[in-house]
PDB file of C-alpha atoms in Angstrom:
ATOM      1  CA  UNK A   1     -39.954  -5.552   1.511  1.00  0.00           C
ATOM      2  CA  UNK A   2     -40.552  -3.833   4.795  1.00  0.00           C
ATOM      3  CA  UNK A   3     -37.496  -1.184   5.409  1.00  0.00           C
ATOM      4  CA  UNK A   4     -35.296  -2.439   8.699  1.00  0.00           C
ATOM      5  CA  UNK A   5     -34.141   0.972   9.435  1.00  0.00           C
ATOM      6  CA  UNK A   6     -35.579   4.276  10.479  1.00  0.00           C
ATOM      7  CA  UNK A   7     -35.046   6.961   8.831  1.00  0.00           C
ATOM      8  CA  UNK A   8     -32.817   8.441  10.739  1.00  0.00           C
ATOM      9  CA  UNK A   9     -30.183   5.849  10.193  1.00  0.00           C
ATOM     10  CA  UNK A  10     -30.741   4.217   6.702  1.00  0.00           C
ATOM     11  CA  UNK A  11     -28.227   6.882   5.234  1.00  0.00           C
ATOM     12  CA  UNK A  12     -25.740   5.479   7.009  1.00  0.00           C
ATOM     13  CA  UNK A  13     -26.539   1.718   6.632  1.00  0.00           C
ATOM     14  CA  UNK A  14     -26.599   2.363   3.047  1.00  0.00           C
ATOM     15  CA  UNK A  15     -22.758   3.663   3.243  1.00  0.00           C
ATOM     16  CA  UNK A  16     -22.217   0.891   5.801  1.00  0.00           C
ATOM     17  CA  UNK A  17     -23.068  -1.971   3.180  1.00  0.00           C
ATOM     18  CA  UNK A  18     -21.774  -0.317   0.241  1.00  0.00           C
ATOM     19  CA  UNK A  19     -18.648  -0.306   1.586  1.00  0.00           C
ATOM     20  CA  UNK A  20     -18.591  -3.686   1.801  1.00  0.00           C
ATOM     21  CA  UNK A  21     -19.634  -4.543  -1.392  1.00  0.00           C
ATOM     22  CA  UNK A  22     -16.927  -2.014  -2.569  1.00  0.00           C
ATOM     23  CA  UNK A  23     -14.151  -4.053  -0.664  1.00  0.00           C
ATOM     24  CA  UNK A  24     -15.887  -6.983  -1.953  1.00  0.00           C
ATOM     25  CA  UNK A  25     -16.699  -6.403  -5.279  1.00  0.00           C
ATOM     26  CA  UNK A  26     -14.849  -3.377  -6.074  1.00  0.00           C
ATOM     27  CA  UNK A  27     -16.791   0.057  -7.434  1.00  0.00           C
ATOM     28  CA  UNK A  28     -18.325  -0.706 -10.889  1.00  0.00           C
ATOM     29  CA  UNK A  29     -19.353  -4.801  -9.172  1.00  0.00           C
ATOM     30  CA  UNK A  30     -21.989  -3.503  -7.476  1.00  0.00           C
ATOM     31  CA  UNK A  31     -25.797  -2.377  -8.061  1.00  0.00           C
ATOM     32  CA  UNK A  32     -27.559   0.319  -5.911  1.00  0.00           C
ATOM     33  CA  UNK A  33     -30.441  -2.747  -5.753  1.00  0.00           C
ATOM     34  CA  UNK A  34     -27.894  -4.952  -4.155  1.00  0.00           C
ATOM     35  CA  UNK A  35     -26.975  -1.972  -1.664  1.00  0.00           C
ATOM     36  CA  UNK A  36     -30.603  -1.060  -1.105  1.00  0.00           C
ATOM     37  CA  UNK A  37     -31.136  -5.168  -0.567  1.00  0.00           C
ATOM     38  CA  UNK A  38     -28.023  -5.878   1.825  1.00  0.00           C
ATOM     39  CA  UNK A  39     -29.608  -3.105   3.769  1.00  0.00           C
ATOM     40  CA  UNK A  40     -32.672  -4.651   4.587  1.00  0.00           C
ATOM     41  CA  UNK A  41     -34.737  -1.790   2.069  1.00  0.00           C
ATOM     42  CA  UNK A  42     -36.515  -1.275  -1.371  1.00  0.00           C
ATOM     43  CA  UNK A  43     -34.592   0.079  -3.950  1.00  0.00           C
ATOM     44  CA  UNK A  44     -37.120   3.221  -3.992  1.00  0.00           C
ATOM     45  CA  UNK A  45     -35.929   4.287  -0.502  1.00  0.00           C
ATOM     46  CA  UNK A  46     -32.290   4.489  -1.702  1.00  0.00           C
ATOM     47  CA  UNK A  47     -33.161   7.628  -3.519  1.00  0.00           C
ATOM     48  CA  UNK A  48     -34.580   9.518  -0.030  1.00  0.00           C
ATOM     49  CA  UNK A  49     -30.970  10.159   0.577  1.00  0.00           C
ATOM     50  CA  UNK A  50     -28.575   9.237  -3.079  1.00  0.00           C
ATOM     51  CA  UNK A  51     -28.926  10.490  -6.599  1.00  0.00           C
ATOM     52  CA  UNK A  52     -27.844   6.886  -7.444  1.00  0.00           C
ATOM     53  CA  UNK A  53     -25.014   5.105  -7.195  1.00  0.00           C
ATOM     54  CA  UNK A  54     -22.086   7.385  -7.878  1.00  0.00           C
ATOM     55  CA  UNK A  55     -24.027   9.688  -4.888  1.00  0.00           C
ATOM     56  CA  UNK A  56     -23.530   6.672  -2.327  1.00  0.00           C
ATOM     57  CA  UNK A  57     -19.647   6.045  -3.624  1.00  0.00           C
ATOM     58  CA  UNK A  58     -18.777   9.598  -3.202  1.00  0.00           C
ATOM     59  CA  UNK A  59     -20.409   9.534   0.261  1.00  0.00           C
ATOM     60  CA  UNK A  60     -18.575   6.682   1.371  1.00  0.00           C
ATOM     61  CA  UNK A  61     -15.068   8.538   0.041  1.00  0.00           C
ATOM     62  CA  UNK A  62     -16.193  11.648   1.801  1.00  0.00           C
ATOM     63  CA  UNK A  63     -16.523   9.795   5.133  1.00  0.00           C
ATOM     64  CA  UNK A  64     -13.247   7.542   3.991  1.00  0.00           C
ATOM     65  CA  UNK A  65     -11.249  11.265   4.139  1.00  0.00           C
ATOM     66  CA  UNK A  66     -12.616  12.463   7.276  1.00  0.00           C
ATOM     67  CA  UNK A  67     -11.144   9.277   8.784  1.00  0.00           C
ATOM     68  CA  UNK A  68      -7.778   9.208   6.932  1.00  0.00           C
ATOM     69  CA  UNK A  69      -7.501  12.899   7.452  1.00  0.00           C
ATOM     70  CA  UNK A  70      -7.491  12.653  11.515  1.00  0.00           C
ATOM     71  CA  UNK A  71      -5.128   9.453  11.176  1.00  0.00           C
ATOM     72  CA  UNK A  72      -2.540  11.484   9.633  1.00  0.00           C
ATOM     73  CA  UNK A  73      -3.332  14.753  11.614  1.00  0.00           C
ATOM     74  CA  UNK A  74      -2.912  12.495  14.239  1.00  0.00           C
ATOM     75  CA  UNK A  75       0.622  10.800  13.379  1.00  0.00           C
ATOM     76  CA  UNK A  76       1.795  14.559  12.280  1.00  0.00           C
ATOM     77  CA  UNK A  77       1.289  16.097  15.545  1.00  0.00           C
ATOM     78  CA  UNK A  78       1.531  12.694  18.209  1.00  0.00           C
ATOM     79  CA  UNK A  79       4.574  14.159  19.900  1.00  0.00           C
ATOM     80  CA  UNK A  80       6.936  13.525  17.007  1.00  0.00           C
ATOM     81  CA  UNK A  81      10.594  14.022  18.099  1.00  0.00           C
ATOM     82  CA  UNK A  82      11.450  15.642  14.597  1.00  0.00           C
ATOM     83  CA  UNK A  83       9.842  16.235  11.381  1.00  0.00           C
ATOM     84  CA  UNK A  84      11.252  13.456   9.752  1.00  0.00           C
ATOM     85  CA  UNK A  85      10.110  11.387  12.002  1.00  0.00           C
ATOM     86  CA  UNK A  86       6.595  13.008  12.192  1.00  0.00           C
ATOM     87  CA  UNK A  87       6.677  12.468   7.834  1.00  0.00           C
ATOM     88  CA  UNK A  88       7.456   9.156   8.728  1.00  0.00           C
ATOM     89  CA  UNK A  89       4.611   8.254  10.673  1.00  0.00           C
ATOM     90  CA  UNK A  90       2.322  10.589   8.178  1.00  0.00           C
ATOM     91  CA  UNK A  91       3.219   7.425   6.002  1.00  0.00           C
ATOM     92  CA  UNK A  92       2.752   4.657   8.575  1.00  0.00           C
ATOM     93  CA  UNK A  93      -0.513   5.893   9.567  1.00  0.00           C
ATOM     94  CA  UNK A  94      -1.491   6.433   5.295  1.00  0.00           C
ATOM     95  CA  UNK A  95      -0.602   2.656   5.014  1.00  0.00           C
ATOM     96  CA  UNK A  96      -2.697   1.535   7.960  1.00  0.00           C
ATOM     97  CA  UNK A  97      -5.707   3.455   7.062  1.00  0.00           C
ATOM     98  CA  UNK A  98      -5.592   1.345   3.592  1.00  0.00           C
ATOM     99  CA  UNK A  99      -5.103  -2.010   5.193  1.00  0.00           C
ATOM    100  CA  UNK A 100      -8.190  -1.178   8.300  1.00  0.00           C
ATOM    101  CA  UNK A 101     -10.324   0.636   5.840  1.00  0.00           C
ATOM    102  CA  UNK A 102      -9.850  -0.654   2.669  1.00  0.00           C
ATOM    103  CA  UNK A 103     -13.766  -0.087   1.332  1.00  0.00           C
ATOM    104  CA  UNK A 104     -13.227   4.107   1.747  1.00  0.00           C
ATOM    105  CA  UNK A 105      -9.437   3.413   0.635  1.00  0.00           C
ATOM    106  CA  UNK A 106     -11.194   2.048  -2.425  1.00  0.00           C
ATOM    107  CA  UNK A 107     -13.996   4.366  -2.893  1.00  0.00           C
ATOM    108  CA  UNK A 108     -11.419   7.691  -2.233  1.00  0.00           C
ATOM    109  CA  UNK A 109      -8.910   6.368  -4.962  1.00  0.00           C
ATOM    110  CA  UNK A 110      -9.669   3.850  -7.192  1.00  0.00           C
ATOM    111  CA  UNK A 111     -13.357   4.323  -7.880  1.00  0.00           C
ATOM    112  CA  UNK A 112     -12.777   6.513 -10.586  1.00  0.00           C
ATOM    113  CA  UNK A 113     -14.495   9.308  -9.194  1.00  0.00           C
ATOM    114  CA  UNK A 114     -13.722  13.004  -9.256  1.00  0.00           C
ATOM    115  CA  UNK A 115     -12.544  14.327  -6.366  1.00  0.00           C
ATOM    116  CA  UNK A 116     -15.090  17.462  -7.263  1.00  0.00           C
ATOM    117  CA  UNK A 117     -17.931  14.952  -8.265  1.00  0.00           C
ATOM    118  CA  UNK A 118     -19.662  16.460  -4.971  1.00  0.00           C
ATOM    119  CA  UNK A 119     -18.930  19.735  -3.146  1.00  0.00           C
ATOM    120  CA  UNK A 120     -18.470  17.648   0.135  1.00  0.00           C
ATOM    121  CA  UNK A 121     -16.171  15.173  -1.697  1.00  0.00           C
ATOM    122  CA  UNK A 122     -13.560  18.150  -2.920  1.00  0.00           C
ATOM    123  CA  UNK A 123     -13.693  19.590   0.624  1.00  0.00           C
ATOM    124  CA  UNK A 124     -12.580  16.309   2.741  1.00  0.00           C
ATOM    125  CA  UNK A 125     -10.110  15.679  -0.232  1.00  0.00           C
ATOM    126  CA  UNK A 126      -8.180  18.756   0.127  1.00  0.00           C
ATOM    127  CA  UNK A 127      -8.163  18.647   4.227  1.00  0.00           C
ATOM    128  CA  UNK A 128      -6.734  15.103   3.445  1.00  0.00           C
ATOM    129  CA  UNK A 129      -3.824  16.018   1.188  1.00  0.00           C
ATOM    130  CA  UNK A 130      -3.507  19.161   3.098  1.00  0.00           C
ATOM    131  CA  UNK A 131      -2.331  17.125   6.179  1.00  0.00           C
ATOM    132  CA  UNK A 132       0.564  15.396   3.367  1.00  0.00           C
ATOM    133  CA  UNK A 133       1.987  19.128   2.401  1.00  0.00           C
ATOM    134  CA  UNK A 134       2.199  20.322   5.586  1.00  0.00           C
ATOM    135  CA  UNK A 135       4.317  17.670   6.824  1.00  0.00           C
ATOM    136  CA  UNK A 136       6.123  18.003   3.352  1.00  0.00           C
ATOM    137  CA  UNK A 137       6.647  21.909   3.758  1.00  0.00           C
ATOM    138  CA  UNK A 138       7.654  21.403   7.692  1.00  0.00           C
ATOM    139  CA  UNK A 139      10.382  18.655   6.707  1.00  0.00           C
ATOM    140  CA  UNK A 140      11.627  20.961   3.569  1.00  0.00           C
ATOM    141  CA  UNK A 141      12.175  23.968   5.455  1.00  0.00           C
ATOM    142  CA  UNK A 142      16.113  23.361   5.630  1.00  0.00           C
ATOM    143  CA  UNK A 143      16.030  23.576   2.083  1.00  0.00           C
ATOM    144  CA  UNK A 144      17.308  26.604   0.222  1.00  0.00           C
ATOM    145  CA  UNK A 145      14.513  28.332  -0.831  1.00  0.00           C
ATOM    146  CA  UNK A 146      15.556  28.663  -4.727  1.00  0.00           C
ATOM    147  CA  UNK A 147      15.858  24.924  -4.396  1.00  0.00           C
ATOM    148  CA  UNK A 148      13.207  23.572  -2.155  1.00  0.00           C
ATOM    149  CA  UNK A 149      10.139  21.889  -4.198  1.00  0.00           C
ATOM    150  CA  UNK A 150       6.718  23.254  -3.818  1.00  0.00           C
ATOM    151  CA  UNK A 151       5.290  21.310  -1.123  1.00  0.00           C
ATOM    152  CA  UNK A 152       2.024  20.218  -3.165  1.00  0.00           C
ATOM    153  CA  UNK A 153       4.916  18.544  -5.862  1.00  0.00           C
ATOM    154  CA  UNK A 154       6.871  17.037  -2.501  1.00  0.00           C
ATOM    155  CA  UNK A 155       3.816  15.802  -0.802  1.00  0.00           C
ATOM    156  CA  UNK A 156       2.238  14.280  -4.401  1.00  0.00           C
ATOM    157  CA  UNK A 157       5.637  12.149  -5.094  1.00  0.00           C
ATOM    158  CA  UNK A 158       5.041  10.843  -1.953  1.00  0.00           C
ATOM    159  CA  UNK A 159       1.641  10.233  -2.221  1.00  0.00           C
ATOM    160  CA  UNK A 160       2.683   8.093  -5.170  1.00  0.00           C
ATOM    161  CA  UNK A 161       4.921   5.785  -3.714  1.00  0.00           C
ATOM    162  CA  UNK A 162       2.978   5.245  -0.470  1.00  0.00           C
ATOM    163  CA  UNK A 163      -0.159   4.120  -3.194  1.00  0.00           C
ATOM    164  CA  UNK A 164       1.989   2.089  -5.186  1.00  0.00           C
ATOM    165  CA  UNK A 165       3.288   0.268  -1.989  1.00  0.00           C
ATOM    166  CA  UNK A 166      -0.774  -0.194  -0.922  1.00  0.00           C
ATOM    167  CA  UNK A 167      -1.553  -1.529  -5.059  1.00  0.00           C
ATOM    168  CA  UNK A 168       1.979  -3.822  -4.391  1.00  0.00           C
ATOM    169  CA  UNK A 169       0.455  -5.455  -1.325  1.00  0.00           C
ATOM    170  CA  UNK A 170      -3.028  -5.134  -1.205  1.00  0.00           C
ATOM    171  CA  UNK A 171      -5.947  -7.935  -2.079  1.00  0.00           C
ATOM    172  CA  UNK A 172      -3.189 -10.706  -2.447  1.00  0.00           C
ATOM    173  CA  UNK A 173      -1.328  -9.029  -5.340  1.00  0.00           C
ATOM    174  CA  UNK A 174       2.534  -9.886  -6.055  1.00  0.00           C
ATOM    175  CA  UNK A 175       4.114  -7.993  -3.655  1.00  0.00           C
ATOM    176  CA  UNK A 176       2.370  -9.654  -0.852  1.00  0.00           C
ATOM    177  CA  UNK A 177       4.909 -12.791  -0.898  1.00  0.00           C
ATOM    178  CA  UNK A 178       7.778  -9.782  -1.322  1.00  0.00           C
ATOM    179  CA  UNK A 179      10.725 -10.539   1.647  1.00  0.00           C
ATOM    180  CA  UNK A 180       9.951  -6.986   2.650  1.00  0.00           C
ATOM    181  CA  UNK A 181       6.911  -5.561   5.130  1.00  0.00           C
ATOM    182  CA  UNK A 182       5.177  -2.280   3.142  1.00  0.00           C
ATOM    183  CA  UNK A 183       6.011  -0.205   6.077  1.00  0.00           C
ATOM    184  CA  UNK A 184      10.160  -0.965   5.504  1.00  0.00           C
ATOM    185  CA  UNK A 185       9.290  -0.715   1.261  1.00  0.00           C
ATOM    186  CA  UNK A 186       7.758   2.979   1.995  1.00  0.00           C
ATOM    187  CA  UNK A 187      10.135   3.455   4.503  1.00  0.00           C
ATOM    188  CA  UNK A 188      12.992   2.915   2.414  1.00  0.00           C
ATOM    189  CA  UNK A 189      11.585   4.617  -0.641  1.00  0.00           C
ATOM    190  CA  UNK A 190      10.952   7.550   0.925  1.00  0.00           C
ATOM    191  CA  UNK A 191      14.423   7.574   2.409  1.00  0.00           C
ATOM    192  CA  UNK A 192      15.976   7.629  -1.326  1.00  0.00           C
ATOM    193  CA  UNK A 193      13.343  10.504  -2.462  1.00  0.00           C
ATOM    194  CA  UNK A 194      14.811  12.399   0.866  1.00  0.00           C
ATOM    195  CA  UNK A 195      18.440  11.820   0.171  1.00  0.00           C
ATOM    196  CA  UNK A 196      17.663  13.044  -3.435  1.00  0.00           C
ATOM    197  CA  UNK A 197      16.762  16.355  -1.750  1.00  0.00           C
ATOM    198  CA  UNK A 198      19.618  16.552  -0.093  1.00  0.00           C
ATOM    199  CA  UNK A 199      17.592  16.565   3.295  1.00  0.00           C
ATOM    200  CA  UNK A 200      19.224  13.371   4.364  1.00  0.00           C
ATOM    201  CA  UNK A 201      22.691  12.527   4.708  1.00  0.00           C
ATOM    202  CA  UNK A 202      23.831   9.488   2.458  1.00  0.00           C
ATOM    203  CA  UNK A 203      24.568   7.074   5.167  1.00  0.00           C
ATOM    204  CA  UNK A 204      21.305   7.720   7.142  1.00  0.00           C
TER     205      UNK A 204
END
């Protein structure tokens, strides 16, 4: 089979068509063959640039953080009028990076792979949840500080309710005939974590 791509580009058209067998297929569905063959290429030429196919999945997370990383730095600092409301968008924008990228959503969270599987991988990770705790650690500050949570424990409950609400809805599953939009269920959720804290008032 005569490669399609140059060189200089087959890296990427490897991640490219990996990702959509990941959305299609899911992680462990797919072969590095069928990658190699979706792009146009011989299974040998795969290995110029991966170890195999672990190498391409943690490639396609890497890339999957960068993106998520400037959605939320993007929410966080987009002219917020308070931090509440700039933690609030942190989660709108973590919920519409799963929904428009759902093959790096997949390959960052659910692929079984260790975040430190790859030096690269651990790096993007920890910009990615770094963008989470300082929004947690900026909205906690009113907090007493003999009673205000670490912001890596803050940020991490939240990360867990803002992936359950993505597992609820996404790929057809039960919560996508719920009478409620994900953006109200997170909404809501994180309003009752917040309250919890004391950082809201009960009738907010």
């Amino acid at each position: 089979m005569a490669d399609r791509y140059h060189h200089g580009n087959l890296r990427q058209a490897l991640v490219d068509e990996a990702l959509k067998l990941i959305e299609a297929k899911g992680p462990a569905g797919f072969t590095l063959s069928e990658a190699a063959r979706a792009a146009g290429v011989t299974p040998a030429a795969v290995y110029r640039h991966f170890e195999g196919r672990e190498d391409l999945i943690a490639e396609c997370a890497v890339q999957g953080h960068r993106i998520f990383t400037a959605a939320m730095e993007n929410a966080f600092a987009d002219g917020q009028p308070s931090p509440l409301s700039a933690f609030e968008a942190v989660g709108r924008a973590y919920l519409a990076f799963a929904k428009a990228h759902t093959g790096h959503y997949i390959a960052m969270f659910e692929s079984g792979l260790s975040r430190h599987a790859t030096p690269g991988l651990a790096v993007a990770a920890d910009r990615s949840a770094a963008v989470l705790e300082r929004a947690a650690a900026k909205l906690s500050e009113t907090i007493p500080p003999e009673r205000r949570p670490p912001a890596s424990i803050f940020s991490a409950h939240v990360w867990a309710m803002s992936h359950g609400v993505v597992e609820l809805f996404a790929r057809g599953a039960p919560g996508a005939n719920a009478p409620f939009s994900p953006e109200d269920l997170l909404e809501a959720g994180i309003g009752i974590y917040l309250r919890g804290l004391g950082l809201l008032p009960p009738d907010a």
